[in-house]
Coordinates of C-alpha atoms in Angstrom, one line a residue:
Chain A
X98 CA 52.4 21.1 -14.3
X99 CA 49.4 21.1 -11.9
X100 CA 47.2 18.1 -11.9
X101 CA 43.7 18.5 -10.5
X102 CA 41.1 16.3 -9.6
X103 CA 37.9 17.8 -9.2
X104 CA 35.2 15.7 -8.5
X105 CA 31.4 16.7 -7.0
X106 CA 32.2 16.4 -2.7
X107 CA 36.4 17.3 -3.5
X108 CA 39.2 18.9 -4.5
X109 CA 42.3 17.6 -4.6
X110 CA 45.5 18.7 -6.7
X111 CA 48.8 17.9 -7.0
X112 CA 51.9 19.8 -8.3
X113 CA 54.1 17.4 -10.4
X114 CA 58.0 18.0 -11.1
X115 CA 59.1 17.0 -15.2
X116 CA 59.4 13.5 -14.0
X117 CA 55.5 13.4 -12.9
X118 CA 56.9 13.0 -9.0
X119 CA 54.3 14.9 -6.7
X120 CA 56.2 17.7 -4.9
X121 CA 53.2 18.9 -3.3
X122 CA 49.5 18.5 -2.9
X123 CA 46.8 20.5 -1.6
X124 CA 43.4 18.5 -0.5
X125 CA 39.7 20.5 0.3
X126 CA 36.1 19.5 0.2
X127 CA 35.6 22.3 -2.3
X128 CA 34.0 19.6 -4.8
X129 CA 32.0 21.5 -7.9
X130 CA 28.6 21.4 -5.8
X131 CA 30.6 23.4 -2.2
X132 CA 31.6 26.1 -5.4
X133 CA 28.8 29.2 -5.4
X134 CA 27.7 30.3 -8.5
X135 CA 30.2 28.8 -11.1
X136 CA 33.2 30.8 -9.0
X137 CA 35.2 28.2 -10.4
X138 CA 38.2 30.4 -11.5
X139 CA 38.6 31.8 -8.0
X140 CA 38.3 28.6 -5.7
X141 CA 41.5 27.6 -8.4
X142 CA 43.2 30.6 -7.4
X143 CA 42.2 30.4 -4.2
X144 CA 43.6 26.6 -3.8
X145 CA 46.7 26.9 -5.9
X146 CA 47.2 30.6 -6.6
X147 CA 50.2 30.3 -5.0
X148 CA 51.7 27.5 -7.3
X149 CA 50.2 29.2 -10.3
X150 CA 52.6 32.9 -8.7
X151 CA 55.5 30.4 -8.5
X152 CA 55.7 30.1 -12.7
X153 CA 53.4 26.8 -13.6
X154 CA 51.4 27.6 -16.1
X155 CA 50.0 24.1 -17.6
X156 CA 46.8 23.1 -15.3
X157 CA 44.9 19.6 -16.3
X158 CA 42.0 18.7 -14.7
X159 CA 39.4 15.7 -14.4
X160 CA 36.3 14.5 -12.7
X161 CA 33.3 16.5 -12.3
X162 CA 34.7 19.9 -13.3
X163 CA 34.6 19.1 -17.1
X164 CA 30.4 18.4 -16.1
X165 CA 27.5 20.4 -17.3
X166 CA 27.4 21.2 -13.3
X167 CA 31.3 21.9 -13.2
X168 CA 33.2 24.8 -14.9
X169 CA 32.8 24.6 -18.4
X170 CA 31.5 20.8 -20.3
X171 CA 34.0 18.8 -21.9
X172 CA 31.6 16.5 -24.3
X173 CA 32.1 12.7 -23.4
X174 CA 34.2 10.6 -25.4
X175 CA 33.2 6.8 -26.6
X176 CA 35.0 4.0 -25.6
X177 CA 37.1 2.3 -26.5
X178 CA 39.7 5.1 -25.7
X179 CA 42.9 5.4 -24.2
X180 CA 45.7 7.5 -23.4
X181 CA 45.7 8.6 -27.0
X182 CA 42.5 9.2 -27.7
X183 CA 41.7 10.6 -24.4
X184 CA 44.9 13.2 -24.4
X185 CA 43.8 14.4 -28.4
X186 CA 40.3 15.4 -26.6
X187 CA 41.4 17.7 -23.6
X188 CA 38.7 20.7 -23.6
X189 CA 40.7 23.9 -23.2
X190 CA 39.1 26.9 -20.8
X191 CA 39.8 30.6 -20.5
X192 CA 41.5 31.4 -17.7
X193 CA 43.9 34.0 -17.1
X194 CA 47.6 33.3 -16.3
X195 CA 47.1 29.5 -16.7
X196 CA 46.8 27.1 -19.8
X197 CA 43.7 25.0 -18.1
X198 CA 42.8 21.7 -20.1
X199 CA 39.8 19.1 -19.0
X200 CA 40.4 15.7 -19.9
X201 CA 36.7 14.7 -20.9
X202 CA 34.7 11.8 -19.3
X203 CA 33.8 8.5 -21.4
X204 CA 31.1 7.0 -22.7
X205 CA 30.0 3.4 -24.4
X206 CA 26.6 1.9 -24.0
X207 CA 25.6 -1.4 -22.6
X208 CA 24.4 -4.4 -24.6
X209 CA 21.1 -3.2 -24.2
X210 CA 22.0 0.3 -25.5
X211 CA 21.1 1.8 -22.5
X212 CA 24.1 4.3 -22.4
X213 CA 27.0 4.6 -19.7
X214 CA 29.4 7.4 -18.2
X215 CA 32.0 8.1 -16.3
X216 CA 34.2 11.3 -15.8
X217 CA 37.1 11.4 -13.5
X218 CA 37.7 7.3 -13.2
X219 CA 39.4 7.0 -16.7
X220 CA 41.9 9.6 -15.6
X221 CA 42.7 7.5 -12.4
X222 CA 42.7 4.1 -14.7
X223 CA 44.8 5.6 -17.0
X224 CA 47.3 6.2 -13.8
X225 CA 47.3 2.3 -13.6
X226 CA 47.3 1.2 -17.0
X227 CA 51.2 0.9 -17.2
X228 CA 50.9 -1.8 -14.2
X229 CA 48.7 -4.0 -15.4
X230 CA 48.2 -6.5 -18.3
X231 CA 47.1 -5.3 -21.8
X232 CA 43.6 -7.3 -20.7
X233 CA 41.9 -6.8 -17.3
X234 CA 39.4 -5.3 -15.0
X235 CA 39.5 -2.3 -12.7
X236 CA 37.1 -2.3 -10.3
X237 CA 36.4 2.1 -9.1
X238 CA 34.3 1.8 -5.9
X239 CA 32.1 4.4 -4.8
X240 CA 28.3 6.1 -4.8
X241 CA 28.6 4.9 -8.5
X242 CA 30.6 2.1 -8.8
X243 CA 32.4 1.2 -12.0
X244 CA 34.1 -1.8 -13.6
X245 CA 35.9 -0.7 -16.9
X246 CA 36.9 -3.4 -19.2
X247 CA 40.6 -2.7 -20.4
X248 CA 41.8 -4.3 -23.9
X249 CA 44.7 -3.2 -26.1
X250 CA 46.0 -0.7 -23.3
X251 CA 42.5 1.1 -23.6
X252 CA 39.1 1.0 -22.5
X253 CA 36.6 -1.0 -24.4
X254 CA 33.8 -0.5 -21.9
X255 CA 32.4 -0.5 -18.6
X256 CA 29.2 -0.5 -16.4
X257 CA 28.2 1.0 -13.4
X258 CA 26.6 0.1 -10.1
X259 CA 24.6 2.1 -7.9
X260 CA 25.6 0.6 -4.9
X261 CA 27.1 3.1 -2.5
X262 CA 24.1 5.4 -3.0
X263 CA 21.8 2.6 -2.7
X264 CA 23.5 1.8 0.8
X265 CA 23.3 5.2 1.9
X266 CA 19.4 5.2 1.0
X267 CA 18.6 1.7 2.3
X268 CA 20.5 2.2 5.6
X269 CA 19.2 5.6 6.6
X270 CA 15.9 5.9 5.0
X271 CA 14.1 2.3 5.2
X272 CA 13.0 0.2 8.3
X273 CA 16.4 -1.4 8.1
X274 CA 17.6 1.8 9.8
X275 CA 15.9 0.9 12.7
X276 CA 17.7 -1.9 13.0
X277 CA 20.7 -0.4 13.0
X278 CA 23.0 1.1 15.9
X279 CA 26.3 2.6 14.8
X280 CA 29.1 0.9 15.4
X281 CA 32.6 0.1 14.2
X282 CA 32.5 -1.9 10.9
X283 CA 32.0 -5.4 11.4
X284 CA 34.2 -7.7 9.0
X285 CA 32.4 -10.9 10.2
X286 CA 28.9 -9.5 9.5
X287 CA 30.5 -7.9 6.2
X288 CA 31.7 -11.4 5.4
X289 CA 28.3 -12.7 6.0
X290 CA 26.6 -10.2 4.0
X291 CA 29.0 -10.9 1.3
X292 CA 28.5 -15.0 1.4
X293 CA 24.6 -14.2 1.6
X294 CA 24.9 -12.9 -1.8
X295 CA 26.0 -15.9 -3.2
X296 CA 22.2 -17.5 -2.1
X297 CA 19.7 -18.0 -4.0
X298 CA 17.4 -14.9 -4.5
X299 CA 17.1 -11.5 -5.2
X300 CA 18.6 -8.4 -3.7
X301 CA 15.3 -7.4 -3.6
X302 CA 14.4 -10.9 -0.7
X303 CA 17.7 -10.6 0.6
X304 CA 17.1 -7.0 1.6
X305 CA 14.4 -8.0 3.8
X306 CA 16.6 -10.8 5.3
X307 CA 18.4 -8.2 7.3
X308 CA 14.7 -7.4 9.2
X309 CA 13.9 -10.8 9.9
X310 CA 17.7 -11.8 10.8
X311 CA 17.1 -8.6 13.2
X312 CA 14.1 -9.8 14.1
X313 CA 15.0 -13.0 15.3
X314 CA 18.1 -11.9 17.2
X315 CA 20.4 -13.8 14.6
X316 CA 22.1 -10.2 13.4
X317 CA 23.0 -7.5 16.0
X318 CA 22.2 -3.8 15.7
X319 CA 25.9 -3.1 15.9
X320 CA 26.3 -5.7 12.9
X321 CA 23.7 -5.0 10.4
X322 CA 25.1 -2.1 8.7
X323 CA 28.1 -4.3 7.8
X324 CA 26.3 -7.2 6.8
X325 CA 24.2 -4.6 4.5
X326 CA 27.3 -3.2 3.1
X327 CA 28.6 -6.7 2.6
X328 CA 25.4 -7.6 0.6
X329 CA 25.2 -5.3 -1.2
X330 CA 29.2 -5.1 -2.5
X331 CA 28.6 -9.0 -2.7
X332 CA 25.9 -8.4 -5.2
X333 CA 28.1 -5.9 -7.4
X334 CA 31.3 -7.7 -7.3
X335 CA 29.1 -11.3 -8.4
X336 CA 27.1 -9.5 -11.3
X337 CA 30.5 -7.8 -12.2
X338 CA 33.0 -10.7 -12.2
X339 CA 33.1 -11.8 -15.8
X340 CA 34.1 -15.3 -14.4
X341 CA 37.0 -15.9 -16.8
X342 CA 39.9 -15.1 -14.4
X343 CA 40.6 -11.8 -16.2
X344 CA 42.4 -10.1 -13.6
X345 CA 41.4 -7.3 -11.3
X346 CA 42.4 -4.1 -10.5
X347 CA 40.8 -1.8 -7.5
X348 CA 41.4 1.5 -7.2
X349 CA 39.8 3.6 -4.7
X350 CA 39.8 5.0 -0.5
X351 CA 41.6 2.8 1.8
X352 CA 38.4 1.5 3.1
X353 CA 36.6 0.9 0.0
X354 CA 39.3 -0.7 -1.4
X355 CA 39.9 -3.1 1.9
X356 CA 36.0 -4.1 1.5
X357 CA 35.5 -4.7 -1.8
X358 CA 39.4 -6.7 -1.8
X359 CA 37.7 -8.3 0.6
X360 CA 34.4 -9.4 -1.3
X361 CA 36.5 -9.7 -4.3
X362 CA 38.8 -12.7 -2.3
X363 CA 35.6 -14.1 -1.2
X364 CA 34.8 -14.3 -4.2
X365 CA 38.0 -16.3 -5.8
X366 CA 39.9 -13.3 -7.4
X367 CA 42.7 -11.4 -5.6
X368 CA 42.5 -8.2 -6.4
X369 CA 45.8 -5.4 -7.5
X370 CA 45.0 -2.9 -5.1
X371 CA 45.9 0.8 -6.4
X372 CA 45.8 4.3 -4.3
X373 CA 43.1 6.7 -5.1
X374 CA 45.8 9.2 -6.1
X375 CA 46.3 7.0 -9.4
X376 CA 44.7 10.0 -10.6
X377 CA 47.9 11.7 -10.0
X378 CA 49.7 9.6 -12.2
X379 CA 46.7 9.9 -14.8
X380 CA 46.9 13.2 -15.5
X381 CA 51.2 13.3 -15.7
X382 CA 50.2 10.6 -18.7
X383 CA 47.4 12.4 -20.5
X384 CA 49.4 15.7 -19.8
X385 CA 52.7 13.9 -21.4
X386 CA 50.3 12.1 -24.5
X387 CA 49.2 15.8 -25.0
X388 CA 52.1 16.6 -25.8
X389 CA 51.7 19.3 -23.4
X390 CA 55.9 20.0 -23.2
Chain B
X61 CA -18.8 -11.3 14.5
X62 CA -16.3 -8.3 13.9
X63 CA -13.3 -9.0 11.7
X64 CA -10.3 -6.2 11.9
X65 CA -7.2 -6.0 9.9
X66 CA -5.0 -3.6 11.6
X67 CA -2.2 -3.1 10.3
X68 CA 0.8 -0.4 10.3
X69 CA -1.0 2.1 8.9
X70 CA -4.5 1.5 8.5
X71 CA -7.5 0.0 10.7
X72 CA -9.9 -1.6 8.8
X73 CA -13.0 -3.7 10.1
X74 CA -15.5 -5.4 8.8
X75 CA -18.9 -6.3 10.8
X76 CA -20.0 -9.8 9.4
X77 CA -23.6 -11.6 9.1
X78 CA -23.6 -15.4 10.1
X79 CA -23.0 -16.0 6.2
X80 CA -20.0 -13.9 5.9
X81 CA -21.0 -11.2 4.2
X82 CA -20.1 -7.4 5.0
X83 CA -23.2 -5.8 6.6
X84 CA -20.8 -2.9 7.5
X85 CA -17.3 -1.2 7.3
X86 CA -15.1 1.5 8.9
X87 CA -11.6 2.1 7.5
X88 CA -9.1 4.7 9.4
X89 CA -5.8 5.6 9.3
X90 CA -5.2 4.3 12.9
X91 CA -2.5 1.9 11.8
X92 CA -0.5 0.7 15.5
X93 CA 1.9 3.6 14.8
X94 CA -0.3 5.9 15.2
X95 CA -2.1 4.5 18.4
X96 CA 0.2 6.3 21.2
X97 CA 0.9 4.0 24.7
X98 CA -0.5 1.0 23.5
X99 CA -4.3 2.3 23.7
X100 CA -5.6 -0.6 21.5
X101 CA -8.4 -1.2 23.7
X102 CA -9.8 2.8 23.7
X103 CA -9.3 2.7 20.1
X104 CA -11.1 -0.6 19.2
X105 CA -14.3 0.9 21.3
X106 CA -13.8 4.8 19.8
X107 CA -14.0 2.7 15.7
X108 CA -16.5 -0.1 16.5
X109 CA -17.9 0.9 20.0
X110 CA -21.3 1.0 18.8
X111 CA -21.4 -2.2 17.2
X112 CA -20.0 -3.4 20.4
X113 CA -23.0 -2.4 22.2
X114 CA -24.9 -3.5 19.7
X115 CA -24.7 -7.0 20.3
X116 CA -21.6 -8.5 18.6
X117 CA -19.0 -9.7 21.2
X118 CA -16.9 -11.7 18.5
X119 CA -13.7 -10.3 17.6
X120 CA -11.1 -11.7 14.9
X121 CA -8.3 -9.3 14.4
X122 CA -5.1 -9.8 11.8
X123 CA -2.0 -7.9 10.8
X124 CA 0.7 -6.0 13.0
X125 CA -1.6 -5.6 16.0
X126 CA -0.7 -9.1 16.9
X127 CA 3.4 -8.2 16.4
X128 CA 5.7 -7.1 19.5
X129 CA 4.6 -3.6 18.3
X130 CA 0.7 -4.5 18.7
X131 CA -1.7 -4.6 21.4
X132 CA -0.3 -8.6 22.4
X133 CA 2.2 -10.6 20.3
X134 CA 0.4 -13.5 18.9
X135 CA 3.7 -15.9 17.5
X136 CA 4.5 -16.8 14.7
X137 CA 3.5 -20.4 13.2
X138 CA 5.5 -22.3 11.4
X139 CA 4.9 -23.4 7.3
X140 CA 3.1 -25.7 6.4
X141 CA 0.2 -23.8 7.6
X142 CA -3.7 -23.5 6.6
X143 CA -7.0 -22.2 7.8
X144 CA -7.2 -25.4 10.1
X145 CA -3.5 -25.0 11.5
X146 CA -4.1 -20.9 11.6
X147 CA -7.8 -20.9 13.6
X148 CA -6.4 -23.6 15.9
X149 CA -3.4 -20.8 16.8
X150 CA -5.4 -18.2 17.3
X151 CA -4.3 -15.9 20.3
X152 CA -6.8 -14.9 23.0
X153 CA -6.7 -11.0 24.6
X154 CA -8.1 -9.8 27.4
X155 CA -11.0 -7.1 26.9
X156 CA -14.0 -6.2 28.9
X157 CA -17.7 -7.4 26.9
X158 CA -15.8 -8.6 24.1
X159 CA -14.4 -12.1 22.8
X160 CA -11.4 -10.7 21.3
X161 CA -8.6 -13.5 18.9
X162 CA -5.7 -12.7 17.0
X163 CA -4.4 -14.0 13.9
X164 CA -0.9 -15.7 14.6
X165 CA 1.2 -14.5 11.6
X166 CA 3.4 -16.9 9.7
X167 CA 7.4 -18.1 9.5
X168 CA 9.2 -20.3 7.3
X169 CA 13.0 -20.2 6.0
X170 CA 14.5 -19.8 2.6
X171 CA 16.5 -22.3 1.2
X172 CA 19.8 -21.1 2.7
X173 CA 18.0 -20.7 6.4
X174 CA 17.2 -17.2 6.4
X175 CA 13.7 -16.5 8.2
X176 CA 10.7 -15.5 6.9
X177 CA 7.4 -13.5 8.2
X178 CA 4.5 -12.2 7.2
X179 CA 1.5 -10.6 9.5
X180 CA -1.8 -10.0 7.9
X181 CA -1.0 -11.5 4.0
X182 CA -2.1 -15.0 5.9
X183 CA -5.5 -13.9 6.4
X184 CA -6.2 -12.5 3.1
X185 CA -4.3 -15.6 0.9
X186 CA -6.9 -17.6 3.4
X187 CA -10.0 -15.6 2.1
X188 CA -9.0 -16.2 -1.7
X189 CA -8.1 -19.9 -1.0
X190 CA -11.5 -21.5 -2.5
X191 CA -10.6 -19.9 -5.3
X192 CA -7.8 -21.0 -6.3
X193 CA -6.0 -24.4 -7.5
X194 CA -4.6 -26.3 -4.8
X195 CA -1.2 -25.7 -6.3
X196 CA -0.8 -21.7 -6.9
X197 CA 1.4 -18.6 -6.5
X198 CA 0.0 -15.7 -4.6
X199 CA 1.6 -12.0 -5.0
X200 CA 0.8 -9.8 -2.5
X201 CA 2.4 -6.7 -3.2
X202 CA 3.4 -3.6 -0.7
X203 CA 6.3 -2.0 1.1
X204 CA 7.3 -5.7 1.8
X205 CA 5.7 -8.2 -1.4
X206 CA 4.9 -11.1 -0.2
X207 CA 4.8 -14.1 -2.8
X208 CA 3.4 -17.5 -1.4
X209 CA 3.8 -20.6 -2.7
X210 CA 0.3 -22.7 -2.2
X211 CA -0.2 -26.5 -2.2
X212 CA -2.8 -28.6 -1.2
X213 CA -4.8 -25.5 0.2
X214 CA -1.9 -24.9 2.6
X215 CA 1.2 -22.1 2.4
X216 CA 3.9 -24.0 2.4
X217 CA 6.2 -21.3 2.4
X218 CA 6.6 -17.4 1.0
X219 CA 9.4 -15.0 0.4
X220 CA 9.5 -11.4 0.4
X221 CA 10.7 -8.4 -1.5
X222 CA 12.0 -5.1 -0.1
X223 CA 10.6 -3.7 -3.6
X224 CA 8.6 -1.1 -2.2
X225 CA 10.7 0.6 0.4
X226 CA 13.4 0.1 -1.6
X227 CA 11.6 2.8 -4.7
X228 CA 10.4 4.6 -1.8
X229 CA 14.3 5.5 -0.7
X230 CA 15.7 5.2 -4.1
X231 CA 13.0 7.9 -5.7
X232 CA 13.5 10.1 -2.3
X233 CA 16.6 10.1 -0.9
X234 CA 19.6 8.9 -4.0
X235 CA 20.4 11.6 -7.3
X236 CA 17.6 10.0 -8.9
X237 CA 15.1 12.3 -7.0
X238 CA 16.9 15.1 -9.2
X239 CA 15.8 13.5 -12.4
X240 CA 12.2 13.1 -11.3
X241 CA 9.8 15.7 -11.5
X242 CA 6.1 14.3 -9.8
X243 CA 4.0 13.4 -12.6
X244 CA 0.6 11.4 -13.0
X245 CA 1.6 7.5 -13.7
X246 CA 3.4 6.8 -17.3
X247 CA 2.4 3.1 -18.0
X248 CA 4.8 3.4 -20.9
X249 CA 7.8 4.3 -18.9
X250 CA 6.5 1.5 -16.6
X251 CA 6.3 -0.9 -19.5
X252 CA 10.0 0.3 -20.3
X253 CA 10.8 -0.2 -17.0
X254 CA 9.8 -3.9 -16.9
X255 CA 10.9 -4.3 -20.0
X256 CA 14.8 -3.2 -18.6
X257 CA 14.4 -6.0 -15.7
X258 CA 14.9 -8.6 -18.0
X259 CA 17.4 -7.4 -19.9
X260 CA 21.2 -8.5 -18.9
X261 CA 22.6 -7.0 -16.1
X262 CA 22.0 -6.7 -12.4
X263 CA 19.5 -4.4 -10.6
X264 CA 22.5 -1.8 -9.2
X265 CA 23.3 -1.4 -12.8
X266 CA 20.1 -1.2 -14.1
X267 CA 19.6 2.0 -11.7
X268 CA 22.6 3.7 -12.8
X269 CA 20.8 3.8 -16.3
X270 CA 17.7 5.8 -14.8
X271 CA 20.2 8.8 -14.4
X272 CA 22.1 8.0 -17.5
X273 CA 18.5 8.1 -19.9
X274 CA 17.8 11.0 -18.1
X275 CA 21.1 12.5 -18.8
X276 CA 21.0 12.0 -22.2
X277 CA 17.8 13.1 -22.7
X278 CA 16.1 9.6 -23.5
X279 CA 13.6 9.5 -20.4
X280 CA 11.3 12.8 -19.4
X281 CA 11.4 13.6 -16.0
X282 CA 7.9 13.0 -15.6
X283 CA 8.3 9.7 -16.4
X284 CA 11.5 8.6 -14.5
X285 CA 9.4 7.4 -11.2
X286 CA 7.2 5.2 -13.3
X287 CA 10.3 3.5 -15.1
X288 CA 12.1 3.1 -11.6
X289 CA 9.1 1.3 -10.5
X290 CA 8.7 -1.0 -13.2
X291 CA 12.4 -1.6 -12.9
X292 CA 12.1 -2.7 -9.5
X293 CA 8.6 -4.3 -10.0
X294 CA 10.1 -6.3 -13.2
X295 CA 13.2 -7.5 -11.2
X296 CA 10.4 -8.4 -8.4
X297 CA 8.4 -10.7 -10.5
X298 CA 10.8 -12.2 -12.8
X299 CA 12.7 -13.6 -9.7
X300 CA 10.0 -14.9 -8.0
X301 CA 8.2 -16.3 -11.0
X302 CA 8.6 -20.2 -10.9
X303 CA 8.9 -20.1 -14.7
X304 CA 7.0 -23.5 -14.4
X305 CA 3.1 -22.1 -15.5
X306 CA 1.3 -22.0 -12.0
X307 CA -1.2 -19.9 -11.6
X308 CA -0.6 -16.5 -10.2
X309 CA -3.1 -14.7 -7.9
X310 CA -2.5 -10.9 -6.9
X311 CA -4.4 -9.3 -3.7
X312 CA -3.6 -5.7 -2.9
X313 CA -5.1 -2.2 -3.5
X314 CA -6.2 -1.2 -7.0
X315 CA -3.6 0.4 -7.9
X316 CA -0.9 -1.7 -6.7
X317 CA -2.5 -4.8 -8.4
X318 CA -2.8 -2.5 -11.2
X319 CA 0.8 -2.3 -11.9
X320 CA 1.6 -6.1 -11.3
X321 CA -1.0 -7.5 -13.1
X322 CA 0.9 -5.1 -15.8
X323 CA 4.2 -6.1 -15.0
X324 CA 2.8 -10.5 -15.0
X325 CA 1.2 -10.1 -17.7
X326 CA 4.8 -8.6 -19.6
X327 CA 6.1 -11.8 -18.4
X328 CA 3.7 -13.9 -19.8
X329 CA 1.6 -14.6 -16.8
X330 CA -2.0 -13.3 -16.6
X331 CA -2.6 -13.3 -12.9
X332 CA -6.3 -13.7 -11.3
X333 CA -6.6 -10.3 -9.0
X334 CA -8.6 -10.2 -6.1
X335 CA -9.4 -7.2 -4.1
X336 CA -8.1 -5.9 -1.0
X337 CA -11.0 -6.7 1.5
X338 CA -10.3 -10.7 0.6
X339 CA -9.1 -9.6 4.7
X340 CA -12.5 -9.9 5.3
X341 CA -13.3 -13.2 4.1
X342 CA -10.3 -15.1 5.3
X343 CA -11.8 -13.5 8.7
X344 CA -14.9 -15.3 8.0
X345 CA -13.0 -18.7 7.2
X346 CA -10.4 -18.5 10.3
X347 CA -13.5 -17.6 12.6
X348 CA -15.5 -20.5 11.2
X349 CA -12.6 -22.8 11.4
X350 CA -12.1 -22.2 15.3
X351 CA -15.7 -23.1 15.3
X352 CA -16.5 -19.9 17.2
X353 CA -20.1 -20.5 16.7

């Protein structure tokens, strides 16, 4: 089968033997936003045509593609939800010379009832699931971050952060860019962004601690996007943390994954680090659970 | 004597009878930014020339024209600090047929060491001083809230909150931007808004659920800006509330005061408001303290 993963900035997709072992992969920054005018059909050919010539038929896809925004919607699914429940859901789309399923995205609501989503991240925790205890936490860093409570093999819940956006706003479109000189990260001013979370205060007054630290040379230019970063994650991982030694899991980019591993062990838990092609493994599962072949 | 607050943005002076009260006014948008080469002097004589020649030679000025940035840099004084400590600071500059001062602004440190400063918000907590208990909260809210804490007539210290850069960058420059269509001011969606802040979870999750409302249809485009900004507003004032019934007293524009006033009173504190131009009388009061005259 072909396993894709097709999120808003990329595309990535693997081809996967019977056993769910990756014989090849093909990797673009065709995400659903680079695609012109819903063209979705021919970017697939054009990335995989070849794979799709060579006799595979069965394509399964995840992330953004299954979006209002993406090829064709596949409504969300409440939590809890696992492998089960997430493989007897696949949307199924027209598409000439392939059998193309979406695996839908999730939904639950907070306590509040304000509700929550994901689409793309439960394929990738599903990849995982097998590795870790039938209770835990995985950690998904990004623009959106998300923590996903797992119970029973499934998952219950999960809330999202805004962080990564919020660095990417903060850093380039406030004073605090000023501030700033580009530099290589910083894991010192990282650490101290992270510890500085753990102070009394709000995000909101610590934000304006990297001006005055600026200000009165106690934080370098070279430094401060670090220590923002390091904030920031700090705040996430802090709010996040249930605080009951549940284990986590991270899965994400090498260098998300290093940072917030590294907030996390600040922060007294040890994180299972996982490879962002979990989501590999995800859709071999959910393809298998379909009872696909 | 002539009183000036001159801040980033705006110029703003005041001409003042031997009792303090406004005999006249001229407001521009000649903030320091947009004074090119460090023409302070040329621009001081183009907005209040005349009442130069007219016979006034005192000349109090506050805000950011006394930073690095400003005409001179008038240091900051430590907390504890009140109109005695501030008037006996004052900085002197140089000017042909004119007596010209500065306002020193203010520094103090959180409770984990991190610095403090505000420029300008000292002069106008000043002019509201008689007013108030000798044991009070004042909010001054902007780009940068400031929220001092007041005893025995003095500031005895203040933090700040990056709450309105922060909506500025988030409503701009993040996907949020997408679900906001410019509309007049929703007071409900602001009251929602505060209402969220208090609810469990931290701000970075709270601003996920802007985009998922608006996904699922629960918050109109029109009035996602006003819910972000009692979001941001709510988490604002419920950190730095003391919880322990002092008074609060806001200064700031109409609007602005407007909205936290709104956002106290959610929280169970009615704050006293006082207008913008309280500049103008802690002018007064710091140029009576020096004994000027």
């Amino acid at each position: 089968m072909i396993g894709i993963d097709w999120g808003t900035s990329s595309f990535r997709a693997f081809r996967l033997d019977a056993d769910g072992t990756v014989t090849d992969r093909r990797v673009a920054a065709r995400g659903i936003l680079a695609v012109e005018d819903g063209r979705f059909e021919e970017e697939l050919l054009r990335q995989v045509g070849d794979w799709l010539a060579d006799g595979e038929r069965q394509v399964l896809m995840s992330g953004m593609i299954g979006s209002r925004q993406g090829w064709q919607e596949a409504p969300y699914l409440p939590c809890p939800a696992g492998p089960a429940e997430i493989a007897a859901a696949l949307g199924t789309v027209g598409c000439e010379g392939a059998d193309l399923r979406l695996v839908p995205g999730l939904t639950c609501t907070d306590a509040a009832g304000t509700p929550e989503v994901m689409r793309g991240e439960e394929t990738q925790i599903v990849g995982v699931l097998e590795e870790m205890a039938p209770r835990a936490l995985v950690c998904l860093p990004g623009s959106h971050s998300k923590w996903a409570r797992i119970e029973g093999g499934r998952i219950v819940g999960f809330a999202t952060y805004f962080t990564g956006e919020a660095f990417a706003a903060l850093s380039a479109h406030t004073i605090l860019a000023r501030l700033m000189r580009s530099a290589p990260p910083d894991p010192a001013a990282f650490d101290r962004g992270v510890a500085r979370a753990g102070e009394p205060g709000h995000l909101l007054h610590h934000l304006f601690g990297v001006r005055t630290l600026g200000l009165f040379g106690r934080l370098a230019e070279t430094a401060a996007a670090s220590y923002l970063s390091g904030l920031l994650i700090g705040h996430e991982v802090r709010a996040a943390l249930p605080g009951d030694g549940t284990a986590v899991h991270v899965i994400g980019s090498d260098e998300l994954s290093a940072l917030y591993a590294r907030a996390l062990t600040a922060c007294g838990v040890v994180p299972v680090v996982h490879a962002e092609d979990a989501a590999a493994r995800g859709l071999v599962r959910l393809g298998r659970e379909a009872e696909w072949r």
